[in-house]
Short mmCIF file of C-alpha atoms and ligand atoms in Angstrom, two decimals:
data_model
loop_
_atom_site.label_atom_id
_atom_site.label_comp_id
_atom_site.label_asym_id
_atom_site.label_seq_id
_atom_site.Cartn_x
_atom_site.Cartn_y
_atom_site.Cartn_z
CA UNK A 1 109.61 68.91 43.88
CA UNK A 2 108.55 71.82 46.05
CA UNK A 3 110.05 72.21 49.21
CA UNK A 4 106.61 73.40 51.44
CA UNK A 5 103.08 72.79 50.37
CA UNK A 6 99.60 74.30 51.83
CA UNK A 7 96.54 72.42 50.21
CA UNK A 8 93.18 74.34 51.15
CA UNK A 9 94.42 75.36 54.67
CA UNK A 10 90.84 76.19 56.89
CA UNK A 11 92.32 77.20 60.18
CA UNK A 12 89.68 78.05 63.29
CA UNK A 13 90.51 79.87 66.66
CA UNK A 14 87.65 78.92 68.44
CA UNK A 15 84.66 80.29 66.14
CA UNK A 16 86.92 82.74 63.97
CA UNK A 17 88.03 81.25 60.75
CA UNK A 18 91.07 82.76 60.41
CA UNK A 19 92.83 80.96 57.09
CA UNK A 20 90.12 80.60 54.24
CA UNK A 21 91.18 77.91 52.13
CA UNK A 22 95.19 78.85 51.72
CA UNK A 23 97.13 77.03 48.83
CA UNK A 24 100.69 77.44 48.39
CA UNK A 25 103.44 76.04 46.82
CA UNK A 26 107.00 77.52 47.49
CA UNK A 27 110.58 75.63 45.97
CA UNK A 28 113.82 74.98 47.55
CA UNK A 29 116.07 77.70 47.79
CA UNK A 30 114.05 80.93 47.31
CA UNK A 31 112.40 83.34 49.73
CA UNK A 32 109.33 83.97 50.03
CA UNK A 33 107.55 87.01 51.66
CA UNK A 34 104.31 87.32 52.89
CA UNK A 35 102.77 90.98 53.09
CA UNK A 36 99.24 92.15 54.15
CA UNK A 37 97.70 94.19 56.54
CA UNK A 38 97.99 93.74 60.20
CA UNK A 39 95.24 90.62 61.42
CA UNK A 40 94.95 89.03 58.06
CA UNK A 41 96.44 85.64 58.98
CA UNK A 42 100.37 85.93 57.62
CA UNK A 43 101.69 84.71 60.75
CA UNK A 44 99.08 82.41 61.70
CA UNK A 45 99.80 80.59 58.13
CA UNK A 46 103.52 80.82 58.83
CA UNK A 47 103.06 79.00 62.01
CA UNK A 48 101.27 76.16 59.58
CA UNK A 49 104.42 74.99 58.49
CA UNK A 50 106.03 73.98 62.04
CA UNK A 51 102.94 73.42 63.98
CA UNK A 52 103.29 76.15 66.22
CA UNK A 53 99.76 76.51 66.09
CA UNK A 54 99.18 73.35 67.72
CA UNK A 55 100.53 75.13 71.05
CA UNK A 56 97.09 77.46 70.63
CA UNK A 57 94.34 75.14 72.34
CA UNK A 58 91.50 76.78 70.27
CA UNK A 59 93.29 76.32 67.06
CA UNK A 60 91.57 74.03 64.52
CA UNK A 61 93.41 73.10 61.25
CA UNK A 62 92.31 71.56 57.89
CA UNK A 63 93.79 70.96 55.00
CA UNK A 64 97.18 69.54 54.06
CA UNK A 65 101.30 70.95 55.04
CA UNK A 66 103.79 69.07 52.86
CA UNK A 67 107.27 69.54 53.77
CA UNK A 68 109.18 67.63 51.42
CA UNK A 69 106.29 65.69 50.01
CA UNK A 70 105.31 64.43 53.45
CA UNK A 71 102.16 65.44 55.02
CA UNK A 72 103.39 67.00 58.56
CA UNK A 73 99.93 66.79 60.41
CA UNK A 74 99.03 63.22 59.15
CA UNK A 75 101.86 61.04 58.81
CA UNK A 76 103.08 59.93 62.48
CA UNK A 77 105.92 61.90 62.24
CA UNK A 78 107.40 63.13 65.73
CA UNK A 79 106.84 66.97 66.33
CA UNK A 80 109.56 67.58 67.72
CA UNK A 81 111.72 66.32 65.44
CA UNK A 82 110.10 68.03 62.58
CA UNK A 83 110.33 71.87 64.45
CA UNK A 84 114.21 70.98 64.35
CA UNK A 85 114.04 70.42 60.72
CA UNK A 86 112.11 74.14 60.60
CA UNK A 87 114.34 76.69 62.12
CA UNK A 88 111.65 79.96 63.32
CA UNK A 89 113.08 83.64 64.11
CA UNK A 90 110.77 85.75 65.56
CA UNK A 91 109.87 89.65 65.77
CA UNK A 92 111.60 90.50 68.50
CA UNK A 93 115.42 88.72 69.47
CA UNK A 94 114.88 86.39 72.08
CA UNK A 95 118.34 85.34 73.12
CA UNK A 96 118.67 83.15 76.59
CA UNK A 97 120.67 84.61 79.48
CA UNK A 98 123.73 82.52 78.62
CA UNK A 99 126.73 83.38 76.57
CA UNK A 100 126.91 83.82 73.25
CA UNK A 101 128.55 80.73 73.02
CA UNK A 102 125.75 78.63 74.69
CA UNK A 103 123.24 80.24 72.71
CA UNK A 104 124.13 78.86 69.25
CA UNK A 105 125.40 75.40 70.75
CA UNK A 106 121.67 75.61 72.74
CA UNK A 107 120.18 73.40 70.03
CA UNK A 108 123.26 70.78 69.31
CA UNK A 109 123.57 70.64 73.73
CA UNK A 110 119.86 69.69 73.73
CA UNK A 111 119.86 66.66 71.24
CA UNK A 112 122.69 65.76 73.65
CA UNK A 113 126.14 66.89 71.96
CA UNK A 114 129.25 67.69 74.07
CA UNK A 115 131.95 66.66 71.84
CA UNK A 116 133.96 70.00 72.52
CA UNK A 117 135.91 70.32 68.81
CA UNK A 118 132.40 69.58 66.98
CA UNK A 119 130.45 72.10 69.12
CA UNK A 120 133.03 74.68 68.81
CA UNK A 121 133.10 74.32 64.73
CA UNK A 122 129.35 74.28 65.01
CA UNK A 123 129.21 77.84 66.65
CA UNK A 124 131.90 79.15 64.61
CA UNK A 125 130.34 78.35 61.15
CA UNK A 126 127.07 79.23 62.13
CA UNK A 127 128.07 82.71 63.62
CA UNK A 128 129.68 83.41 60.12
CA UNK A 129 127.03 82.16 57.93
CA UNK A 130 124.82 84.35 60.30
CA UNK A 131 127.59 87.35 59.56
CA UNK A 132 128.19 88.01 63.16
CA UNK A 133 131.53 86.08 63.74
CA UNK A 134 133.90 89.04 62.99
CA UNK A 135 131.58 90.91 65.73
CA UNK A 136 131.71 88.47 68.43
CA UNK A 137 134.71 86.01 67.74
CA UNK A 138 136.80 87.74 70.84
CA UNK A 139 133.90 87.85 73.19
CA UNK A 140 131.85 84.46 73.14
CA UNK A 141 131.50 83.82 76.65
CA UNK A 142 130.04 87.35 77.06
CA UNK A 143 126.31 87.57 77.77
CA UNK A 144 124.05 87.36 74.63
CA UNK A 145 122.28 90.01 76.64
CA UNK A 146 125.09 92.92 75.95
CA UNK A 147 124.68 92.34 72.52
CA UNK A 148 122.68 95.38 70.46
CA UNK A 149 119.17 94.04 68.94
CA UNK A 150 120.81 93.57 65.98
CA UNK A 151 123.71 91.23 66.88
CA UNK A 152 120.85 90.01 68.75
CA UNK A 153 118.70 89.09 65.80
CA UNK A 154 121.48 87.69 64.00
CA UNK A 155 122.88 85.25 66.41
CA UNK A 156 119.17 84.23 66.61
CA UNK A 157 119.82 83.20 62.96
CA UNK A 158 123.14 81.94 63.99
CA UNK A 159 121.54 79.62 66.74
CA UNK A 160 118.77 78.23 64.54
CA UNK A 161 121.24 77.68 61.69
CA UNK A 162 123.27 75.62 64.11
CA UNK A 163 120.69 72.46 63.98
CA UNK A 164 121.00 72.98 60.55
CA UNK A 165 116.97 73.21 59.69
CA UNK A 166 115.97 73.32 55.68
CA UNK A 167 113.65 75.83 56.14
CA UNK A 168 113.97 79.03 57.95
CA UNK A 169 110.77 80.85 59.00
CA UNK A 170 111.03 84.40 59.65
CA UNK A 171 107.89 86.59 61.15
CA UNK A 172 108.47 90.27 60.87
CA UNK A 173 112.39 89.62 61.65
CA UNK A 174 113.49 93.00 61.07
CA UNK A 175 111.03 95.44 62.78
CA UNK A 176 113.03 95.87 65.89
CA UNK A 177 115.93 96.87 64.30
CA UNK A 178 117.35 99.77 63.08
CA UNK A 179 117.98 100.24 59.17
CA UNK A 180 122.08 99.28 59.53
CA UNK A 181 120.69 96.11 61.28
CA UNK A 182 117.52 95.82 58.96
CA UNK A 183 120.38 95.99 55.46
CA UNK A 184 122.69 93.19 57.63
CA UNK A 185 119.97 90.22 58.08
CA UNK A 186 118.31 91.60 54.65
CA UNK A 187 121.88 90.97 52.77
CA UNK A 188 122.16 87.94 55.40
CA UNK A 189 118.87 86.62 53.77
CA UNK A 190 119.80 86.50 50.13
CA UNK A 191 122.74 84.32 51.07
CA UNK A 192 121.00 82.41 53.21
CA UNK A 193 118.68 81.30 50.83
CA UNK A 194 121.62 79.05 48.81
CA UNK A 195 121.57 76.36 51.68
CA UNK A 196 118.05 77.19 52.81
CA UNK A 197 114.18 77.76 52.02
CA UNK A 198 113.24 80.83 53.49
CA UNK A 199 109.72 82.32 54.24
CA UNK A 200 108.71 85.71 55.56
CA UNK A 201 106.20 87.75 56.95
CA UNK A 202 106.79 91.67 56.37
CA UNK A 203 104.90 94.61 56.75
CA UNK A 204 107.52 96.70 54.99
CA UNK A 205 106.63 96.52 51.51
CA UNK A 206 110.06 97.93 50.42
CA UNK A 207 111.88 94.90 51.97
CA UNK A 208 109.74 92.55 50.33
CA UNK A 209 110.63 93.72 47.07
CA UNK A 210 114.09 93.94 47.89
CA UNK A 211 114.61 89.99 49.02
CA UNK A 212 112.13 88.15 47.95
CA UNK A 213 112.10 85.75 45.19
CA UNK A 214 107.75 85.21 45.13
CA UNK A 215 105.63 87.27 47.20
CA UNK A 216 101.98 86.34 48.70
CA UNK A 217 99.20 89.15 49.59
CA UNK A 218 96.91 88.02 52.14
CA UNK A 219 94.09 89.93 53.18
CA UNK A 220 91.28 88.53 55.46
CA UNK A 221 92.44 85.62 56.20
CA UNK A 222 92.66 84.64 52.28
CA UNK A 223 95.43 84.67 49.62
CA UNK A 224 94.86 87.05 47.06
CA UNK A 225 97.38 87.17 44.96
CA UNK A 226 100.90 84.84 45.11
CA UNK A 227 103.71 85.44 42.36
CA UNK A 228 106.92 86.69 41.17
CA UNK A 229 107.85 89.54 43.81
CA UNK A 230 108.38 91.97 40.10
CA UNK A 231 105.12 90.95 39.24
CA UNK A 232 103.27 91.62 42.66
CA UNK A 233 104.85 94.75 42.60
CA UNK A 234 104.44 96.13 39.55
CA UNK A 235 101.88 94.17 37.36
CA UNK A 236 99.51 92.72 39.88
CA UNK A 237 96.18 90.87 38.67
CA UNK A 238 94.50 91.78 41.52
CA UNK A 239 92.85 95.73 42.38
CA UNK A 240 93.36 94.48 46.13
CA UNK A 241 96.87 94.16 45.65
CA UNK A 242 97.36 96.86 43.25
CA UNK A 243 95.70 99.06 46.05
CA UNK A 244 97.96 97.33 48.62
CA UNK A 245 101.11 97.91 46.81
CA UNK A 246 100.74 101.80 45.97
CA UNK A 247 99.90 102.23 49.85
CA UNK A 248 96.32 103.14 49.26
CA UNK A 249 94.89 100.87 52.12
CA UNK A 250 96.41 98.74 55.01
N1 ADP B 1 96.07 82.83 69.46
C1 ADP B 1 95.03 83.42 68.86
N2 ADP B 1 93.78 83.23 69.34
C2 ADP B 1 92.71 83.80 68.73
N3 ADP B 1 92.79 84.55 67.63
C3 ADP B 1 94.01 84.77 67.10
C4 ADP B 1 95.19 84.21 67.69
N4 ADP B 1 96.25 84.58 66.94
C5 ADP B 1 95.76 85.34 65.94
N5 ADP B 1 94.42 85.45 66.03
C6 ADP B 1 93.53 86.19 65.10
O1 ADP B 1 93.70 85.64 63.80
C7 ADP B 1 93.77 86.68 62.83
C8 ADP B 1 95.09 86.62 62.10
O2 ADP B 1 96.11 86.99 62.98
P1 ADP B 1 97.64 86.96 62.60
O3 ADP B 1 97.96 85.67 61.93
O4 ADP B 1 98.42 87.29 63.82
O5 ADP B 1 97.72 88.15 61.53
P2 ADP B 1 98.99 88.95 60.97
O6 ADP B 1 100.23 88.19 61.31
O7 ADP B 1 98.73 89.04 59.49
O8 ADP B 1 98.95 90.31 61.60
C9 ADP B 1 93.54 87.98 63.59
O9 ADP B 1 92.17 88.32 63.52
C10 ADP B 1 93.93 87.64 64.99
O10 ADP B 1 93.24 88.44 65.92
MG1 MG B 2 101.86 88.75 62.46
#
């Protein structure tokens, strides 16, 4: 059983068609990058999969999203509910002015949790599984804000691994940070990706190689080319990728 599924995906802001007929199938427990040049639709496919694109009032969507072998824009299935089951980390860390503390248990205080013990296990294991603990575990009622971008990103990670999603969707979640930062969520993501499906969009071509288990090259708003990250970077079937690959366009 796959975990995520894109059936002919035709996605429309306003008159642009911006997705041309994307199919994808991605398992459980890999990660999966997606790499292209800048404008060819990688993060307006990765906002497919939690419906973040229904928050774009010119945004028209056909096709088919299975997560777990249920359609997410036809069955009645609440939206909220289903972004908690999708955890998203974006580009830039986007902590909230509270502790660090209040950031992770953000998620568990809004679905109405205030059982003290649980909460406090909650942010503990998360902060570890995000690799941060050892950073932070003295100083949890500090600001979030103090933190460097890096801690930042990572108790991002930390606070979306608190709800305890099965998919984690990542969109360019390195490239504000600086390359000690970059190798922690990069090593972060290949353990990760034992408890959780991960997707992300990269423009560093060099990091997709180095995490990802299947890779997908997009280029005007279609997918060219989707398969084992050796093969897409090494034995592509595709010129366009080939010429993506070797850095001769994009
Ligand atoms: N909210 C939006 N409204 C209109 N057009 C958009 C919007 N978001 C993205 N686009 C357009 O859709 C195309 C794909 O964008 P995007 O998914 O952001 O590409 P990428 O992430 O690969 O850089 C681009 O041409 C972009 O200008
Ligand atoms: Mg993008």
């Amino acid at each position: 059983m796959y975990k995520l599924e894109a059936r002919d995906i035709q996605l429309y802001y306003g008159q642009k068609h911006a997705l041309k007929g994307i199919s994808m199938a991605i398992k459980p427990n890999t990660v999966t990058a997606f790499i292209g040049p800048s404008g060819c639709g990688k993060s307006t496919f990765l906002r497919c999969f939690n419906r973040m694109n229904d928050l774009i009032d010119t945004c028209r969507i056909e096709g088919e999203i299975l997560i777990d072998g249920r359609d997410i824009y036809k069955d009645r299935i609440n939206v909220v509910d289903h972004r908690k089951k999708i955890g998203m980390v974006f580009q830039k860390p986007n902590p909230f002015p509270k502790s660090i503390f209040e950031n992770v248990a953000y998620g568990l205080r809004i679905n109405g949790i205030t059982h003290k013990k649980f909460l406090e296990e909650t942010v503990e294991r998360s902060l570890r599984q995000a690799a941060l603990w050892d950073e932070v575990k003295d100083d949890l009622k500090k600001s979030a804000l103090a933190l460097s971008g890096g801690q930042q990103q990572r108790l991002c990670i930390a606070r979306t691994l608190a709800v305890e999603p099965s998919v984690i969707l990542m969109d360019e979640p390195c490239s504000a940070l600086d390359p000690i930062s970059t190798a922690k969520v990069e090593e972060l993501i290949h353990e990760l990706k034992n408890k959780y499906t991960i997707v992300m969009v990269t423009h560093n071509m060099q990091q997709a190689a180095r995490v990802s288990d299947r890779t997908a090259f997009f280029y005007l708003g279609e997918l060219i080319e989707y398969d084992d990250t050796p093969t897409i970077f090494t034995n592509p079937a595709k010129e366009a990728t080939q010429n993506y690959v070797t850095g001769r366009f994009g």
